[in-house]
Coordinates of C-alpha atoms in Angstrom, one line a residue:
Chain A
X1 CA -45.7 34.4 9.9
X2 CA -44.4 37.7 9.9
X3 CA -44.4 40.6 7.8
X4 CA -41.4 42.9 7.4
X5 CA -41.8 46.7 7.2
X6 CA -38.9 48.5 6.7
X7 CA -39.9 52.3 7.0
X8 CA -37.2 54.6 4.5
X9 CA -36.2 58.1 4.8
X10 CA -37.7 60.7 4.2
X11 CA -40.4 59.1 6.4
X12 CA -43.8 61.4 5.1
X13 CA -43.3 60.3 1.1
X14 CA -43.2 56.7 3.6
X15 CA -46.2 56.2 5.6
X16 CA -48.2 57.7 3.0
X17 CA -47.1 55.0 0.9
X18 CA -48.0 52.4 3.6
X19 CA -51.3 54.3 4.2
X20 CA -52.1 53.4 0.5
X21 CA -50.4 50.0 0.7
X22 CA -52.6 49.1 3.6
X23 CA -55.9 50.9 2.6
X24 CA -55.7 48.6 -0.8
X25 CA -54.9 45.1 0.9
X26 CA -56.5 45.4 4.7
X27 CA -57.0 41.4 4.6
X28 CA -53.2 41.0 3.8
X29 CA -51.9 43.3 7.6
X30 CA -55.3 42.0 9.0
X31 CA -53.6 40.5 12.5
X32 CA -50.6 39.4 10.9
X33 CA -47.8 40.4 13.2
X34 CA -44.9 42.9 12.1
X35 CA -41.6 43.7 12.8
X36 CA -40.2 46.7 11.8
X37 CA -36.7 46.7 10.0
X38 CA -35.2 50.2 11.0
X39 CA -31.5 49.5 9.4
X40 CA -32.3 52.1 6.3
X41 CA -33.1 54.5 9.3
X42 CA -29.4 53.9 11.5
X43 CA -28.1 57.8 10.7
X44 CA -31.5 59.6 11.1
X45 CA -31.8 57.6 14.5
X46 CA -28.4 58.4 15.7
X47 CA -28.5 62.3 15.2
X48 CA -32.1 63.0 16.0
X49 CA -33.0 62.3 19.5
X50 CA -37.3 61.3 19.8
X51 CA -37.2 60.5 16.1
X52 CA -37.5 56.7 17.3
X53 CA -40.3 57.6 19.6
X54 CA -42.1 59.6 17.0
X55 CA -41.9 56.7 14.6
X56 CA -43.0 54.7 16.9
X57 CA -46.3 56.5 17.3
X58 CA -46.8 57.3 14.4
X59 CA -46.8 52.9 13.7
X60 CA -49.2 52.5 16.2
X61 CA -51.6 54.6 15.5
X62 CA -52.3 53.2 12.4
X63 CA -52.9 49.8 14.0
X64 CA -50.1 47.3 13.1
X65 CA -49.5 44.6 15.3
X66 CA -45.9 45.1 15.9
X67 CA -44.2 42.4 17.6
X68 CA -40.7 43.1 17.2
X69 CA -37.8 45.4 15.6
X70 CA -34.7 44.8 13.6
X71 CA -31.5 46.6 12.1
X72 CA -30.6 48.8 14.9
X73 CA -28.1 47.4 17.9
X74 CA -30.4 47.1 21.4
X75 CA -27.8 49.9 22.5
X76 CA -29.5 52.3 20.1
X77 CA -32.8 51.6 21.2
X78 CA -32.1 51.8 25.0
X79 CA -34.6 54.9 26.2
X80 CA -36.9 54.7 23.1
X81 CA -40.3 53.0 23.1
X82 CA -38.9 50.4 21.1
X83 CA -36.6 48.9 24.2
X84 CA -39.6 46.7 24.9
X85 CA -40.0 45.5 21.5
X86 CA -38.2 42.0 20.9
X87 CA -35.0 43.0 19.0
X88 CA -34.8 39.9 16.6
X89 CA -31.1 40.1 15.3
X90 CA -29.9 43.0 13.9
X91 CA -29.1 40.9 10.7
X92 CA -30.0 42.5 6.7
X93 CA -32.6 39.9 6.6
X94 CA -35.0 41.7 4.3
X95 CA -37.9 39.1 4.7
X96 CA -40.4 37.7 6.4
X97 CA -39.2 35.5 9.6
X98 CA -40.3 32.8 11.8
X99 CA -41.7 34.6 14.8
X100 CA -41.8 32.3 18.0
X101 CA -45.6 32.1 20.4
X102 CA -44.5 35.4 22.7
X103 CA -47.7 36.7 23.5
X104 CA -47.2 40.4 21.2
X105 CA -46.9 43.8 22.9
X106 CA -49.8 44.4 21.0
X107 CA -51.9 48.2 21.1
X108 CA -55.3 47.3 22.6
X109 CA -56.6 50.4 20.4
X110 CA -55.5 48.4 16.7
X111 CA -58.9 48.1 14.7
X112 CA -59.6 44.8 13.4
X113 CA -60.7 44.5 10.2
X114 CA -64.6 44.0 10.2
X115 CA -64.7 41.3 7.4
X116 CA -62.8 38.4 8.8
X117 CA -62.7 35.1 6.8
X118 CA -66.1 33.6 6.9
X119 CA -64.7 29.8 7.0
X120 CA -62.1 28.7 9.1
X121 CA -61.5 25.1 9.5
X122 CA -62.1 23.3 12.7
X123 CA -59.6 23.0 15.4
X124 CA -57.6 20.0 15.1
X125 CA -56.0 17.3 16.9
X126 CA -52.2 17.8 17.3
X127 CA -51.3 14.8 15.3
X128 CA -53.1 16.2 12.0
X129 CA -50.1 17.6 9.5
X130 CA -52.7 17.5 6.5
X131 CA -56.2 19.2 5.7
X132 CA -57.8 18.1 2.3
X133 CA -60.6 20.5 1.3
X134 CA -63.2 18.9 -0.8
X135 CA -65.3 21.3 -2.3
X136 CA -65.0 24.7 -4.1
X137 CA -62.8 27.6 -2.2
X138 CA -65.1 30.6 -2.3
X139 CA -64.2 34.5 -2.8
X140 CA -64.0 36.0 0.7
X141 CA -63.1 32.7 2.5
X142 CA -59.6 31.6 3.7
X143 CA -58.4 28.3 4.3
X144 CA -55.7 28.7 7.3
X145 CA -53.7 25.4 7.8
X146 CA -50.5 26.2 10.1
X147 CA -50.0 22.9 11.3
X148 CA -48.9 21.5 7.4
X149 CA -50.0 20.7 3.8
X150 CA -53.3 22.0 2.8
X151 CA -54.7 19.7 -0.4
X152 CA -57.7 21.1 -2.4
X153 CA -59.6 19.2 -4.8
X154 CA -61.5 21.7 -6.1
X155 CA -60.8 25.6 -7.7
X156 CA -60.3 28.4 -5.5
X157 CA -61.6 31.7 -6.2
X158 CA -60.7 35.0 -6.9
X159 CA -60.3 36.8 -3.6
X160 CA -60.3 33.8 -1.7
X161 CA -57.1 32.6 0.0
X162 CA -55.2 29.3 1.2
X163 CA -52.8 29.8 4.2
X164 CA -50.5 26.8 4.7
X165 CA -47.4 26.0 7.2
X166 CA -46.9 23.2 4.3
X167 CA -47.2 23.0 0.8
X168 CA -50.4 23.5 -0.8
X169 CA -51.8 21.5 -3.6
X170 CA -54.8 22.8 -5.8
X171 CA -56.2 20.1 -8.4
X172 CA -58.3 22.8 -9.5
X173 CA -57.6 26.3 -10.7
X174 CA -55.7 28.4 -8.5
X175 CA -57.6 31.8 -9.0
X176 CA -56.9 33.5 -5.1
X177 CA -53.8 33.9 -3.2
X178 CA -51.9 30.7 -2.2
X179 CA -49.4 31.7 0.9
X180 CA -46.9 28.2 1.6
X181 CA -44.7 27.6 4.7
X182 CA -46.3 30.6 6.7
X183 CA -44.4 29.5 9.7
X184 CA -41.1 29.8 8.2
X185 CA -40.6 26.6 6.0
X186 CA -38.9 27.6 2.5
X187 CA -38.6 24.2 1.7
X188 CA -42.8 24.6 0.9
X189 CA -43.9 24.4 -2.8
X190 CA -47.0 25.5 -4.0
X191 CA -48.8 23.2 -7.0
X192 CA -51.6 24.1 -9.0
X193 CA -53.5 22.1 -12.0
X194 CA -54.8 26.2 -13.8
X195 CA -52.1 29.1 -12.6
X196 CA -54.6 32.0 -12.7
X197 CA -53.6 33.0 -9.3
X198 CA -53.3 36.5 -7.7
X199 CA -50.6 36.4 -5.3
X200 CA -48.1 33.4 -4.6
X201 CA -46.4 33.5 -1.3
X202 CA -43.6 31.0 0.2
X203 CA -41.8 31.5 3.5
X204 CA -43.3 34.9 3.1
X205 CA -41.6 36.0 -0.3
X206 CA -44.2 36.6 -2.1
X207 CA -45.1 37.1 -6.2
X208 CA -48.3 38.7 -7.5
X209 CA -49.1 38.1 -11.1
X210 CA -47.9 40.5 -12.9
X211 CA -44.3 39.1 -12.4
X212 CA -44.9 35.9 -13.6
X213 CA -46.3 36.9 -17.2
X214 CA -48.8 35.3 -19.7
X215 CA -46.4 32.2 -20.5
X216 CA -48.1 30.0 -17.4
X217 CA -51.1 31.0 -17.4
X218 CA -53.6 28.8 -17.1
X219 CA -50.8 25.9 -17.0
X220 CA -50.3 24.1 -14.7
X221 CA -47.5 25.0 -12.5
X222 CA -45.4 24.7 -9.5
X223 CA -43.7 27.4 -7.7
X224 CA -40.7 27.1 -4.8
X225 CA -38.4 29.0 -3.3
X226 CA -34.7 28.9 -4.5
X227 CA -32.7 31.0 -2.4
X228 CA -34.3 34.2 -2.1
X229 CA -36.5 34.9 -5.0
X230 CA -39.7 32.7 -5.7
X231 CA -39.3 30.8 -8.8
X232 CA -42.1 29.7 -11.2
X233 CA -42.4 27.0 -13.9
X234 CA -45.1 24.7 -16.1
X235 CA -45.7 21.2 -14.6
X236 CA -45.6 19.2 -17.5
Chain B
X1 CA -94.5 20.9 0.5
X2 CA -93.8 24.6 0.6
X3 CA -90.1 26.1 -1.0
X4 CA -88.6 29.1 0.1
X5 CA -86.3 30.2 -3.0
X6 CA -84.2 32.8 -2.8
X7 CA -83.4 35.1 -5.7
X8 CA -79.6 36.5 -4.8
X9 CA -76.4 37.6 -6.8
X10 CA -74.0 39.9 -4.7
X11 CA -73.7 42.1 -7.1
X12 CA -76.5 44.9 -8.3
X13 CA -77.8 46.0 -11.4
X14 CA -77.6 42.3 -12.4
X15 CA -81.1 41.1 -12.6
X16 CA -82.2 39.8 -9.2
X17 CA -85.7 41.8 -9.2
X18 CA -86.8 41.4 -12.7
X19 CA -85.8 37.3 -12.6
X20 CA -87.7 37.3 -8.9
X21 CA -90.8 38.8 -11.0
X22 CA -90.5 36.4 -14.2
X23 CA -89.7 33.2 -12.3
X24 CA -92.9 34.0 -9.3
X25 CA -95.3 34.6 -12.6
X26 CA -94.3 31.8 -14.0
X27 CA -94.2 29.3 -12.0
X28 CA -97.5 30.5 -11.0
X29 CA -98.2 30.7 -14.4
X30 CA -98.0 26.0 -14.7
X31 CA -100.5 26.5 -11.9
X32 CA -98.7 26.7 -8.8
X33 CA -99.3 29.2 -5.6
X34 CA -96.8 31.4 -5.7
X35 CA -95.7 34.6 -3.3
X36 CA -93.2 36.6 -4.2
X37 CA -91.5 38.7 -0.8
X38 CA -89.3 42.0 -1.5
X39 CA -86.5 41.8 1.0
X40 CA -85.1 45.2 -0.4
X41 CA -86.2 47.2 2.6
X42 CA -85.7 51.0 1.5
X43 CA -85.1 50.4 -1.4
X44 CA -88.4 48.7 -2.6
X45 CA -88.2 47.9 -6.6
X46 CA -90.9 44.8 -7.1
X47 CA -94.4 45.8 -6.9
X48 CA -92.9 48.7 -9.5
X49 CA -92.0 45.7 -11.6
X50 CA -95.2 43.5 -10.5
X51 CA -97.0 46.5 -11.5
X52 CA -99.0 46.6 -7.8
X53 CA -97.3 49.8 -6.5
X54 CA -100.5 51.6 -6.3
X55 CA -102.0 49.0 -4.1
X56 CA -99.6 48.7 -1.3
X57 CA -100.7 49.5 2.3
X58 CA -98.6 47.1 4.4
X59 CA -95.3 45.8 4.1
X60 CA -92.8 43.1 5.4
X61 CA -91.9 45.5 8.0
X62 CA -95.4 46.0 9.3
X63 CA -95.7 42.4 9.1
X64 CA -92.5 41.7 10.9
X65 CA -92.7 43.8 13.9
X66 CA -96.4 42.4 14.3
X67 CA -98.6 45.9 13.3
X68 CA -100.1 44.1 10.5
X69 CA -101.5 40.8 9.7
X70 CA -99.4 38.8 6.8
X71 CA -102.8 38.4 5.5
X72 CA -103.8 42.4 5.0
X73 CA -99.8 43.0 3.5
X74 CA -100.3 40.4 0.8
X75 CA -101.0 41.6 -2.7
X76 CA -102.4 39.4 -5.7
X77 CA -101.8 39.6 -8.9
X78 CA -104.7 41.0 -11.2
X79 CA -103.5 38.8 -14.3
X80 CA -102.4 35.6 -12.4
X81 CA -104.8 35.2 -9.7
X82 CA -102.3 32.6 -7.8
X83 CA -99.7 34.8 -7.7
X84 CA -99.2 37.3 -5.0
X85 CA -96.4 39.7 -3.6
X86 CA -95.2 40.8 0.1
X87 CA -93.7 44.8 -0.7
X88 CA -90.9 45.7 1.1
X89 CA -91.2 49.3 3.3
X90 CA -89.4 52.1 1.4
X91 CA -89.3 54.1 4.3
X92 CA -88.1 52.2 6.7
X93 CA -84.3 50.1 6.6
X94 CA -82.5 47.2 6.8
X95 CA -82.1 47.1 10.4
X96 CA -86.6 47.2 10.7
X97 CA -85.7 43.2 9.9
X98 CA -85.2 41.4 12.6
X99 CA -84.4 37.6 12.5
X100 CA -87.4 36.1 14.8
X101 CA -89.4 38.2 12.6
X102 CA -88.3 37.4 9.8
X103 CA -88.6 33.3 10.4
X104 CA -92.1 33.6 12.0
X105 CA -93.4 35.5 8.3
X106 CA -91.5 32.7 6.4
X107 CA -93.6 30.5 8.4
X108 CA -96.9 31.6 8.2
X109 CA -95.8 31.7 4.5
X110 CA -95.1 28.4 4.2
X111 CA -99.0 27.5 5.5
X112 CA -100.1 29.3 2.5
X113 CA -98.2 29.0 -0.7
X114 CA -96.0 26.3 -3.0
X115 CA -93.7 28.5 -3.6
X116 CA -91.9 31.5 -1.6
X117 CA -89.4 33.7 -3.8
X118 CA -87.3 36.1 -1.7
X119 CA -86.1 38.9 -3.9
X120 CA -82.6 39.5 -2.2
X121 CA -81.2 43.0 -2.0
X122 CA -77.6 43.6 -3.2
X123 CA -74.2 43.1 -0.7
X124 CA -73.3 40.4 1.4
X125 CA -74.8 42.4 4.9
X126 CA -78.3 42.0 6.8
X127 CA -80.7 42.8 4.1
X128 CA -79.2 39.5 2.1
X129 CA -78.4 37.2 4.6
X130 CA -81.7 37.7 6.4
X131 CA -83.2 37.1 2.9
X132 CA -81.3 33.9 1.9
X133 CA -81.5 32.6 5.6
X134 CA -84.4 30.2 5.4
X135 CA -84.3 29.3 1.9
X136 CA -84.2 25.8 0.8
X137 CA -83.6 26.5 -2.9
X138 CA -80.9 29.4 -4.4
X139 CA -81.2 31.3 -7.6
X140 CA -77.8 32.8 -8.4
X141 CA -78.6 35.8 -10.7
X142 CA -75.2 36.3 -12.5
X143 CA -73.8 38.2 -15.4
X144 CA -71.6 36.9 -18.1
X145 CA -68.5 39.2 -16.8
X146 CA -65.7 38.8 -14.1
X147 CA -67.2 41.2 -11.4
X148 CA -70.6 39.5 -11.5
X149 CA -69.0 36.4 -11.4
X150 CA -66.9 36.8 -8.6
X151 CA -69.8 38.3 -6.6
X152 CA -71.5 35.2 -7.2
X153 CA -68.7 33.1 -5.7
X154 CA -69.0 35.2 -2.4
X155 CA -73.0 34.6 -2.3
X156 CA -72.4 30.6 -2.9
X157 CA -69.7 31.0 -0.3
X158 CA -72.2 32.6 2.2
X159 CA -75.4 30.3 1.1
X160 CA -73.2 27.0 2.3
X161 CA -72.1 28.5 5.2
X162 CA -74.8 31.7 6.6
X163 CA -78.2 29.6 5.7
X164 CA -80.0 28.3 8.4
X165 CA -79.9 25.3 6.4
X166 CA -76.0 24.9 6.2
X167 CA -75.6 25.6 10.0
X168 CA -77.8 22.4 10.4
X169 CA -75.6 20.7 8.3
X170 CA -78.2 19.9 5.6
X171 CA -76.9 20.9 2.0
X172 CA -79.0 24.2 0.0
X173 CA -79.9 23.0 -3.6
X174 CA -78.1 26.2 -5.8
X175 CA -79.1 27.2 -9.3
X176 CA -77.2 29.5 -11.7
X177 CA -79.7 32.1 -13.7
X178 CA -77.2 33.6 -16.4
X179 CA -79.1 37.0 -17.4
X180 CA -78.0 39.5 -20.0
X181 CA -76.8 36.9 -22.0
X182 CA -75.7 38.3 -25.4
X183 CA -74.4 35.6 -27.9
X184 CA -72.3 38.0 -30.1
X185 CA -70.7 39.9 -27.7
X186 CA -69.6 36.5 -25.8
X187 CA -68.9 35.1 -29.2
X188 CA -66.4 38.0 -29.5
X189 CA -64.9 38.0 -26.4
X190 CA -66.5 41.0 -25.2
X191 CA -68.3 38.6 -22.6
X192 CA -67.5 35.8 -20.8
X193 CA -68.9 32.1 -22.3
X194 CA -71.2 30.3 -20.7
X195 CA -68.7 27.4 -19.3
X196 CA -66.1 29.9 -18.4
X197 CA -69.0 30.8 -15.8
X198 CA -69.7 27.1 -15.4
X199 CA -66.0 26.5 -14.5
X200 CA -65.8 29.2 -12.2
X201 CA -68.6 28.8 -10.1
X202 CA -69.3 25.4 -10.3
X203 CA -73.3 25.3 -9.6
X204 CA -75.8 23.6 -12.2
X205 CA -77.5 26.0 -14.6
X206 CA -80.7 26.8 -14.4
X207 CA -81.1 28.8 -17.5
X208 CA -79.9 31.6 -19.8
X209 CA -81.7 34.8 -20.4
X210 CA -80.9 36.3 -23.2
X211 CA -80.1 40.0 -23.5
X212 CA -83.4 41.7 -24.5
X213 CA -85.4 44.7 -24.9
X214 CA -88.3 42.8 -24.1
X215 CA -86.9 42.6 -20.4
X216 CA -86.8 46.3 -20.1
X217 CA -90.1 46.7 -21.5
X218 CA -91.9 45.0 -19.6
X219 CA -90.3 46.5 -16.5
X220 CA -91.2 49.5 -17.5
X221 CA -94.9 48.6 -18.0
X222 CA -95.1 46.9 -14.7
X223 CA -95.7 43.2 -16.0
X224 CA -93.2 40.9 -15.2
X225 CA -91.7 39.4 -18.8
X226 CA -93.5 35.8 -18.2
X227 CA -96.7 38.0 -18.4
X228 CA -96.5 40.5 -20.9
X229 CA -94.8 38.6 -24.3
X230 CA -95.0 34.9 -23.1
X231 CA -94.2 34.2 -26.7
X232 CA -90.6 36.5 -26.7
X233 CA -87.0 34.5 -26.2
X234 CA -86.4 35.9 -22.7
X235 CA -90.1 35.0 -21.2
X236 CA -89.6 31.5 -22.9
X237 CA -86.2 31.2 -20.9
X238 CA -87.8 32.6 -17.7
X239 CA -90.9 29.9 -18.0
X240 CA -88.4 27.1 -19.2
X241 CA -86.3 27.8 -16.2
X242 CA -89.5 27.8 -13.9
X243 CA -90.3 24.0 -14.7
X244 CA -87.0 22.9 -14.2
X245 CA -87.1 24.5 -11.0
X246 CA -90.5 22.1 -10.7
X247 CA -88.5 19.1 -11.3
X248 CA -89.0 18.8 -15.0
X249 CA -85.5 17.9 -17.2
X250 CA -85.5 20.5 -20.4
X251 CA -82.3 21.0 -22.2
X252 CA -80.4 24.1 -22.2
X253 CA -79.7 25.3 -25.5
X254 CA -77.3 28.2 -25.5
X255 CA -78.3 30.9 -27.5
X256 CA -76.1 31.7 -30.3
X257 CA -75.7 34.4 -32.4
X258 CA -78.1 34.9 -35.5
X259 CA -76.8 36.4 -38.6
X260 CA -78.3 37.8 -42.0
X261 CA -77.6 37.1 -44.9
X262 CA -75.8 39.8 -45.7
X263 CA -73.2 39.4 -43.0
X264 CA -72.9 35.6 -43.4
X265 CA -72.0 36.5 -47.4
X266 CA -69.4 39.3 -45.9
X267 CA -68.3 36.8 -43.5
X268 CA -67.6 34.5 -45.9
X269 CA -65.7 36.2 -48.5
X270 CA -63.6 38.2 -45.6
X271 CA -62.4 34.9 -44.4

């Protein structure tokens, strides 16, 4: 999984915005790779000449793990330090993508979060597409599944989080974050028996709470993706 | 066979020292040998609450790093003579613990007493994981309200997965210890219930200590709560939560809120 930034002019107002964004949620740009959508940037990049390369710095000094770029034509990026980035399409896909295994041109220098999740489950045998988790999901521990569905029979905390390929399937209450289909799979549903959750992701859209209201909460509910929005509704 | 309890909670402010103080006196208290070892290196709190501040030479640290014997560090109690207390340094720091240290004092301890409550510092860093790290028993000191709570769920987190009894793949027995419990406020909503905790964290309860001025009183004074009004609601909760921890079943009656007559009259006519 992949997480879009898609830097807007003028670019100061910008990365303070993403110093605050990242300086509230360091677990959510903790390794995750990032490509960088430049298509709001196409006219500033074509008159001024280094103002690719000073974006470019100014990106990696704050430690993302870029691993590609989109929205500009490769022509456009020739000389710049983005060349060697992976152009992925110049398409208007304003969301999260599937991002194939090529190893990331990665800055040795990026700081890695100190806390990293305290519980990871053990490596498993290729055939395995399901992991059921039998006891209580603490705050401060995530559950990464990428290989499929991730089934938990118990409640999972505030601050803790589930990270699935699959569908995920909470017969407790769903207090944390839930992220579905990290590896690009909208057809992934997330399932809860108590919605008190904190951020719902699938196929990288993602909803935090405040969007979904007081009607379902505390319901039990299901969320999918329908087209480009995530959708939301009581399991009864 | 000796218990190494840990008294822990994430969170500060929430009770950890005074329930480490109330539950060593009284389980020592039904008779049983009892130390009681401040982990809180720098930031020493217990033998103000024990009431022994004036009689410490050595500490845990001196103990630790092997400049005093465990023997000359330990303090006993003046009222309970099988009760005695390890100080933590307050000039020293966290990092003055180290782990083959610390598991060679828990040791000797074990020799020598019944019972060996660890007064954990606050945070999830050194300090606390050193002090839950050879406990067979946990006492989660929690307050009825959403931070507390959540702090909580990161200590159990850490206890099944940081104790040297969860890397060995043995289970470590938790408790819930619900301090600053105050029936009208949680009646109100001003608090959280006690099963909303329950449901959240998902350990069996110990006991609930009510919200008291006895509590602070006795801190002040230097006499752990058990000690000083064994007769007052809070000590009774303390001492009830003890013999459970001994194996004895008592029920669990959740306090509720008491009203005059005055206000029941007013309540009734208003509704």
């Amino acid at each position: 999984m992949a997480l879009i930034v898609a830097p807007e002019p003028p670019l100061g107002p910008w990365l303070a915005a993403l110093d605050e964004q990242m300086g509230r949620s360091k677990q959510f740009f903790a390794d995750r790779p990032v490509v960088i959508n430049l298509a709001a940037l196409r006219d500033q990049a074509a008159v001024e000449s280094g103002f690719l390369d000073e974006l470019a710095g100014q990106l990696a000094g704050r430690g993302l793990n870029i691993i590609g770029v989109e929205g500009l034509e490769r022509a456009q990026l020739e000389g710049t330090r983005w060349a060697q980035a992976w152009v992925l399409g110049a398409t208007s896909r304003d969301r999260l993508v599937l991002v194939p295994d090529d190893p990331p041109p990665v800055d040795p220098s990026a700081d890695r979060p100190v806390d990293a999740p305290i519980m990871e489950p053990e490596p498993e045998p290729p055939t395995q597409t399901h992991l059921i988790v039998d006891r209580p999901v603490r705050s401060g521990q995530s559950i990464i599944f990428e290989a499929g569905d991730v089934t938990v029979l118990a409640s999972v905390a505030s601050g803790a989080e589930i990270i699935a390929g699959g569908s995920i399937h909470i017969y407790g209450a769903l207090r944390g974050r839930a992220v579905a289909g990290v590896q690009g799979n909208p057809a992934a549903r997330i399932f809860c028996r108590r919605l008190f959750a904190e951020l719902l992701a699938i196929d990288g859209l993602y909803r935090t709470a405040e969007h979904w209201g007081e009607g379902l909460h505390g319901r039990p509910a299901q969320a999918w993706l329908e087209g480009e929005s995530v959708r939301l509704a009581a399991l009864e | 066979m000796a218990k190494v309890l840990v008294v822990t909670s994430g969170k500060g402010g929430v009770g950890k020292t005074t329930s480490s103080a109330a539950l060593g006196a009284a389980l020592a208290q039904a008779g049983q040998n009892v130390v009681v070892v401040d982990f809180d290196v720098g930031l020493r709190n217990l033998d103000l609450i024990m009431g022994a501040e004036r009689r410490v030479v050595y500490d845990l640290v001196n103990v630790v790093q092997g400049d005093a014997k465990l023997a000359q560090a330990l303090i006993r109690d003046k009222r309970v003579e099988s009760l005695s207390l390890l100080p933590a340094s307050q000039t020293r720091d966290k990092d003055a613990l180290t782990p083959e240290g610390v598991e060679r004092v828990i040791e000797e301890l074990r020799e020598k007493f019944d019972w060996i409550v660890c007064d954990s510092p606050a945070g999830i860093e050194r300090g606390a994981t050193l002090a839950m790290r050879h406990a067979d028993i946990a006492v989660v000191v929690t307050n009825p309200e959403v931070s507390s709570v959540r702090d909580s769920d990161r200590i159990i987190g850490l206890l099944d997965s940081k104790t040297a009894r969860a890397e060995a793949g043995d289970k470590i027995e938790k408790h819930l210890l619900l301090t600053r419990y105050d029936a009208g406020r949680a009646a109100r909503g001003e608090m959280l219930k006690v099963d909303d905790v329950l449901e959240i964290l998902a350990i069996p309860l110990l006991g609930i200590i009510p919200d008291s001025e006895e509590v602070l009183r006795a801190s002040n004074l230097g006499c752990p709560v058990t000690l000083h009004n064994p007769a007052s609601a809070p000590a009774r909760a303390y001492a009830e939560a003890a013999r459970r921890l001994m194996g004895e079943t008592i029920e669990i009656i959740v306090p509720i809120e008491r009203k005059g007559l005055i206000s029941r009259l007013f309540g009734r006519s208003v509704a």
